[in-house]
């Protein structure tokens, strides 16, 4: 028996950068594609938390209006009035998640969207963000001068780690290259929550920001049938992005990055502090979170096809071969999972079965460098297979949750099937070819 240590704690997406896994949820991919500036605080965060401030950065982009040619100030005044002059900025934007639901029978595909709601008080350095998919709350976080809090526990910044070294070691997070935190609590300065300079300018002295000339009116057009005025702004890395303002109200409707998907602006306003929501995030069960840091210990033993039914009743496969790819390995896997935050003292455990179609290496292990299809199945959604897919977002029977055209998830007759491929096989073709393993139910 061989044992594999699959650790999400060691993944680069747990440090301060945007996640780039192609199967991610592609939530962070969709955000990073907008070219909005990532935040740099030296924190170790869960992947979902890296989305914190996206709506704020989006709003800041919207608000970077500059004086036009002489006589153009009334336009700027109207644009500012459309947002208001309260101390708290409240934004709601909608972005593509990179995922879609596909009907197995008809092939109809419906993209899944993420709604990001943010409350931001620059003067008090407070920021509260909610993430929702399909109306389901899948993440929440609050940043304050005293530290960050999420629906999965505290934000693991360096100040928290220094003050809680033992807990940080158990959670497998560290600000030291060697991963050691010691045992004695220490107090170190905590940087304030990141304040986007453009947003701070809007709240604390936006008239000065207007004088910098950071936006250009580049034309008119329509968005969703509504006449708009297009503004062009400079973005990070020498990029530009355009913002569509409703021609009549001058309320922002859409952000169009130079590269990446459009960002729909559902709402942007400023409000009084009494109307804002800076409450502590409510805990969410692990199976309802959009994503979470986790570690999976996998023990694998090879199976024969005749042993699959007794290991996982209802298991599905693609036969002994699929589109010229031979079935070269079947494995039974024991999966022990621990989480980076709010985990119990004992790991969860489960059993999975995997099928690999393709070539093998000289030592007999699956070769992922060429064309292949891999199926990963269990009686419950396992983090090792269904990473970042909360139970509330498991697709209904007859639908595929697709992450691009190379990986997907589906539920069939009580069996959770995750699959990934490299080559010409689409997720729809794979899903339609799935059949019960002989001897199974």
PDB file of C-alpha atoms in Angstrom, residues 30-168:
ATOM      1  CA  UNK A  30     -12.038  35.003 -12.650  1.00  0.00           C
ATOM      2  CA  UNK A  31     -11.046  37.720 -10.218  1.00  0.00           C
ATOM      3  CA  UNK A  32      -7.352  37.766 -11.034  1.00  0.00           C
ATOM      4  CA  UNK A  33      -8.174  38.009 -14.728  1.00  0.00           C
ATOM      5  CA  UNK A  34      -9.640  41.441 -14.122  1.00  0.00           C
ATOM      6  CA  UNK A  35      -6.134  42.800 -13.437  1.00  0.00           C
ATOM      7  CA  UNK A  36      -7.254  44.397 -10.190  1.00  0.00           C
ATOM      8  CA  UNK A  37      -4.429  44.827  -7.738  1.00  0.00           C
ATOM      9  CA  UNK A  38      -3.896  41.975  -5.248  1.00  0.00           C
ATOM     10  CA  UNK A  39      -3.265  42.933  -1.677  1.00  0.00           C
ATOM     11  CA  UNK A  40       0.096  42.471  -0.061  1.00  0.00           C
ATOM     12  CA  UNK A  41       0.115  42.066   3.691  1.00  0.00           C
ATOM     13  CA  UNK A  42       2.347  39.101   4.400  1.00  0.00           C
ATOM     14  CA  UNK A  43      -0.671  37.047   5.505  1.00  0.00           C
ATOM     15  CA  UNK A  44      -1.355  33.378   5.096  1.00  0.00           C
ATOM     16  CA  UNK A  45      -4.994  33.121   4.043  1.00  0.00           C
ATOM     17  CA  UNK A  46      -7.544  30.596   2.882  1.00  0.00           C
ATOM     18  CA  UNK A  47      -8.230  30.756  -0.848  1.00  0.00           C
ATOM     19  CA  UNK A  48     -11.659  32.349  -0.447  1.00  0.00           C
ATOM     20  CA  UNK A  49     -10.177  35.100   1.656  1.00  0.00           C
ATOM     21  CA  UNK A  50      -7.981  36.132  -1.223  1.00  0.00           C
ATOM     22  CA  UNK A  51     -11.142  37.454  -2.816  1.00  0.00           C
ATOM     23  CA  UNK A  52     -11.550  39.880   0.064  1.00  0.00           C
ATOM     24  CA  UNK A  53     -11.523  43.429  -1.189  1.00  0.00           C
ATOM     25  CA  UNK A  54     -12.317  42.549  -4.793  1.00  0.00           C
ATOM     26  CA  UNK A  55     -15.561  44.460  -4.630  1.00  0.00           C
ATOM     27  CA  UNK A  56     -13.711  47.308  -2.944  1.00  0.00           C
ATOM     28  CA  UNK A  57     -11.090  47.395  -5.672  1.00  0.00           C
ATOM     29  CA  UNK A  58     -13.855  47.255  -8.256  1.00  0.00           C
ATOM     30  CA  UNK A  59     -15.640  50.132  -6.576  1.00  0.00           C
ATOM     31  CA  UNK A  60     -12.404  52.078  -6.373  1.00  0.00           C
ATOM     32  CA  UNK A  61     -11.923  51.589 -10.085  1.00  0.00           C
ATOM     33  CA  UNK A  62     -15.392  52.915 -10.697  1.00  0.00           C
ATOM     34  CA  UNK A  63     -14.720  55.977  -8.623  1.00  0.00           C
ATOM     35  CA  UNK A  64     -11.415  57.019 -10.165  1.00  0.00           C
ATOM     36  CA  UNK A  65     -13.062  59.723 -12.204  1.00  0.00           C
ATOM     37  CA  UNK A  66     -10.909  62.605 -13.354  1.00  0.00           C
ATOM     38  CA  UNK A  67     -11.651  66.086 -14.597  1.00  0.00           C
ATOM     39  CA  UNK A  68     -12.442  66.199 -18.290  1.00  0.00           C
ATOM     40  CA  UNK A  69     -11.589  69.012 -20.580  1.00  0.00           C
ATOM     41  CA  UNK A  70     -12.404  72.500 -19.405  1.00  0.00           C
ATOM     42  CA  UNK A  71     -16.107  72.812 -18.667  1.00  0.00           C
ATOM     43  CA  UNK A  72     -16.483  69.070 -17.982  1.00  0.00           C
ATOM     44  CA  UNK A  73     -16.754  69.212 -14.197  1.00  0.00           C
ATOM     45  CA  UNK A  74     -20.564  68.924 -14.091  1.00  0.00           C
ATOM     46  CA  UNK A  75     -20.196  65.382 -15.435  1.00  0.00           C
ATOM     47  CA  UNK A  76     -17.886  64.505 -12.540  1.00  0.00           C
ATOM     48  CA  UNK A  77     -20.210  66.135 -10.021  1.00  0.00           C
ATOM     49  CA  UNK A  78     -23.142  64.113 -11.319  1.00  0.00           C
ATOM     50  CA  UNK A  79     -21.116  60.898 -11.216  1.00  0.00           C
ATOM     51  CA  UNK A  80     -20.154  61.556  -7.606  1.00  0.00           C
ATOM     52  CA  UNK A  81     -23.727  62.424  -6.687  1.00  0.00           C
ATOM     53  CA  UNK A  82     -24.896  59.100  -8.158  1.00  0.00           C
ATOM     54  CA  UNK A  83     -22.798  57.317  -5.546  1.00  0.00           C
ATOM     55  CA  UNK A  84     -23.399  59.658  -2.600  1.00  0.00           C
ATOM     56  CA  UNK A  85     -21.100  61.117   0.011  1.00  0.00           C
ATOM     57  CA  UNK A  86     -21.626  58.899   3.057  1.00  0.00           C
ATOM     58  CA  UNK A  87     -18.691  57.532   5.071  1.00  0.00           C
ATOM     59  CA  UNK A  88     -19.288  53.848   4.153  1.00  0.00           C
ATOM     60  CA  UNK A  89     -19.068  52.494   0.636  1.00  0.00           C
ATOM     61  CA  UNK A  90     -21.431  49.610  -0.167  1.00  0.00           C
ATOM     62  CA  UNK A  91     -20.924  47.665  -3.390  1.00  0.00           C
ATOM     63  CA  UNK A  92     -22.505  44.578  -4.923  1.00  0.00           C
ATOM     64  CA  UNK A  93     -20.888  43.101  -8.018  1.00  0.00           C
ATOM     65  CA  UNK A  94     -21.353  39.881  -9.941  1.00  0.00           C
ATOM     66  CA  UNK A  95     -18.529  37.979 -11.622  1.00  0.00           C
ATOM     67  CA  UNK A  96     -18.230  34.695 -13.535  1.00  0.00           C
ATOM     68  CA  UNK A  97     -17.103  31.799 -11.365  1.00  0.00           C
ATOM     69  CA  UNK A  98     -15.518  29.828 -14.191  1.00  0.00           C
ATOM     70  CA  UNK A  99     -18.037  27.066 -13.481  1.00  0.00           C
ATOM     71  CA  UNK A 100     -21.223  26.131 -15.271  1.00  0.00           C
ATOM     72  CA  UNK A 101     -24.090  23.659 -14.959  1.00  0.00           C
ATOM     73  CA  UNK A 102     -24.547  21.411 -17.988  1.00  0.00           C
ATOM     74  CA  UNK A 103     -27.664  19.331 -18.640  1.00  0.00           C
ATOM     75  CA  UNK A 104     -26.391  15.849 -19.482  1.00  0.00           C
ATOM     76  CA  UNK A 105     -29.330  15.067 -21.753  1.00  0.00           C
ATOM     77  CA  UNK A 106     -29.640  18.314 -23.705  1.00  0.00           C
ATOM     78  CA  UNK A 107     -26.129  19.716 -23.375  1.00  0.00           C
ATOM     79  CA  UNK A 108     -27.518  23.115 -22.363  1.00  0.00           C
ATOM     80  CA  UNK A 109     -24.945  25.062 -20.363  1.00  0.00           C
ATOM     81  CA  UNK A 110     -25.729  27.734 -17.761  1.00  0.00           C
ATOM     82  CA  UNK A 111     -22.769  29.698 -16.318  1.00  0.00           C
ATOM     83  CA  UNK A 112     -22.596  30.053 -12.532  1.00  0.00           C
ATOM     84  CA  UNK A 113     -22.045  33.551 -11.195  1.00  0.00           C
ATOM     85  CA  UNK A 114     -20.634  34.791  -7.889  1.00  0.00           C
ATOM     86  CA  UNK A 115     -22.127  37.788  -6.140  1.00  0.00           C
ATOM     87  CA  UNK A 116     -19.679  39.752  -3.968  1.00  0.00           C
ATOM     88  CA  UNK A 117     -21.090  42.271  -1.497  1.00  0.00           C
ATOM     89  CA  UNK A 118     -18.706  44.579   0.363  1.00  0.00           C
ATOM     90  CA  UNK A 119     -19.064  47.217   3.073  1.00  0.00           C
ATOM     91  CA  UNK A 120     -16.038  49.493   3.414  1.00  0.00           C
ATOM     92  CA  UNK A 121     -15.270  52.207   5.980  1.00  0.00           C
ATOM     93  CA  UNK A 122     -11.875  53.685   5.160  1.00  0.00           C
ATOM     94  CA  UNK A 123     -11.709  56.009   8.150  1.00  0.00           C
ATOM     95  CA  UNK A 124     -12.204  53.140  10.622  1.00  0.00           C
ATOM     96  CA  UNK A 125     -10.291  50.616   8.491  1.00  0.00           C
ATOM     97  CA  UNK A 126     -13.192  48.173   8.379  1.00  0.00           C
ATOM     98  CA  UNK A 127     -14.137  45.904   5.506  1.00  0.00           C
ATOM     99  CA  UNK A 128     -16.869  43.234   5.465  1.00  0.00           C
ATOM    100  CA  UNK A 129     -17.356  41.003   2.419  1.00  0.00           C
ATOM    101  CA  UNK A 130     -19.968  38.349   1.572  1.00  0.00           C
ATOM    102  CA  UNK A 131     -19.661  35.755  -1.206  1.00  0.00           C
ATOM    103  CA  UNK A 132     -22.762  34.083  -2.640  1.00  0.00           C
ATOM    104  CA  UNK A 133     -23.321  31.554  -5.409  1.00  0.00           C
ATOM    105  CA  UNK A 134     -26.837  30.817  -6.570  1.00  0.00           C
ATOM    106  CA  UNK A 135     -28.146  32.823  -3.642  1.00  0.00           C
ATOM    107  CA  UNK A 136     -26.266  30.572  -1.212  1.00  0.00           C
ATOM    108  CA  UNK A 137     -23.857  32.255   1.210  1.00  0.00           C
ATOM    109  CA  UNK A 138     -20.571  30.443   0.735  1.00  0.00           C
ATOM    110  CA  UNK A 139     -18.125  32.753   2.479  1.00  0.00           C
ATOM    111  CA  UNK A 140     -17.824  35.837   4.624  1.00  0.00           C
ATOM    112  CA  UNK A 141     -14.943  37.777   6.118  1.00  0.00           C
ATOM    113  CA  UNK A 142     -14.351  40.881   8.193  1.00  0.00           C
ATOM    114  CA  UNK A 143     -11.094  42.850   8.290  1.00  0.00           C
ATOM    115  CA  UNK A 144     -10.410  45.196  11.194  1.00  0.00           C
ATOM    116  CA  UNK A 145      -7.335  46.912  12.701  1.00  0.00           C
ATOM    117  CA  UNK A 146      -7.404  44.169  15.361  1.00  0.00           C
ATOM    118  CA  UNK A 147      -7.274  41.350  12.821  1.00  0.00           C
ATOM    119  CA  UNK A 148      -9.446  39.427  10.407  1.00  0.00           C
ATOM    120  CA  UNK A 149     -12.331  37.049  10.991  1.00  0.00           C
ATOM    121  CA  UNK A 150     -14.078  34.671   8.625  1.00  0.00           C
ATOM    122  CA  UNK A 151     -16.915  32.183   8.595  1.00  0.00           C
ATOM    123  CA  UNK A 152     -14.210  29.523   8.960  1.00  0.00           C
ATOM    124  CA  UNK A 153     -12.271  31.127  11.826  1.00  0.00           C
ATOM    125  CA  UNK A 154      -9.596  33.803  12.220  1.00  0.00           C
ATOM    126  CA  UNK A 155      -7.483  35.178   9.411  1.00  0.00           C
ATOM    127  CA  UNK A 156      -3.982  33.776   9.829  1.00  0.00           C
ATOM    128  CA  UNK A 157      -1.911  36.907   9.549  1.00  0.00           C
ATOM    129  CA  UNK A 158       1.553  37.105  11.082  1.00  0.00           C
ATOM    130  CA  UNK A 159       0.319  38.992  14.144  1.00  0.00           C
ATOM    131  CA  UNK A 160      -2.235  36.271  14.915  1.00  0.00           C
ATOM    132  CA  UNK A 161       0.337  33.525  14.371  1.00  0.00           C
ATOM    133  CA  UNK A 162       2.800  35.223  16.740  1.00  0.00           C
ATOM    134  CA  UNK A 163       0.111  35.551  19.407  1.00  0.00           C
ATOM    135  CA  UNK A 164      -1.131  31.960  18.941  1.00  0.00           C
ATOM    136  CA  UNK A 165       1.971  29.925  18.007  1.00  0.00           C
ATOM    137  CA  UNK A 166       0.690  26.545  19.192  1.00  0.00           C
ATOM    138  CA  UNK A 167      -2.678  26.919  17.438  1.00  0.00           C
ATOM    139  CA  UNK A 168      -0.913  28.137  14.298  1.00  0.00           C
TER     140      UNK A 168
END
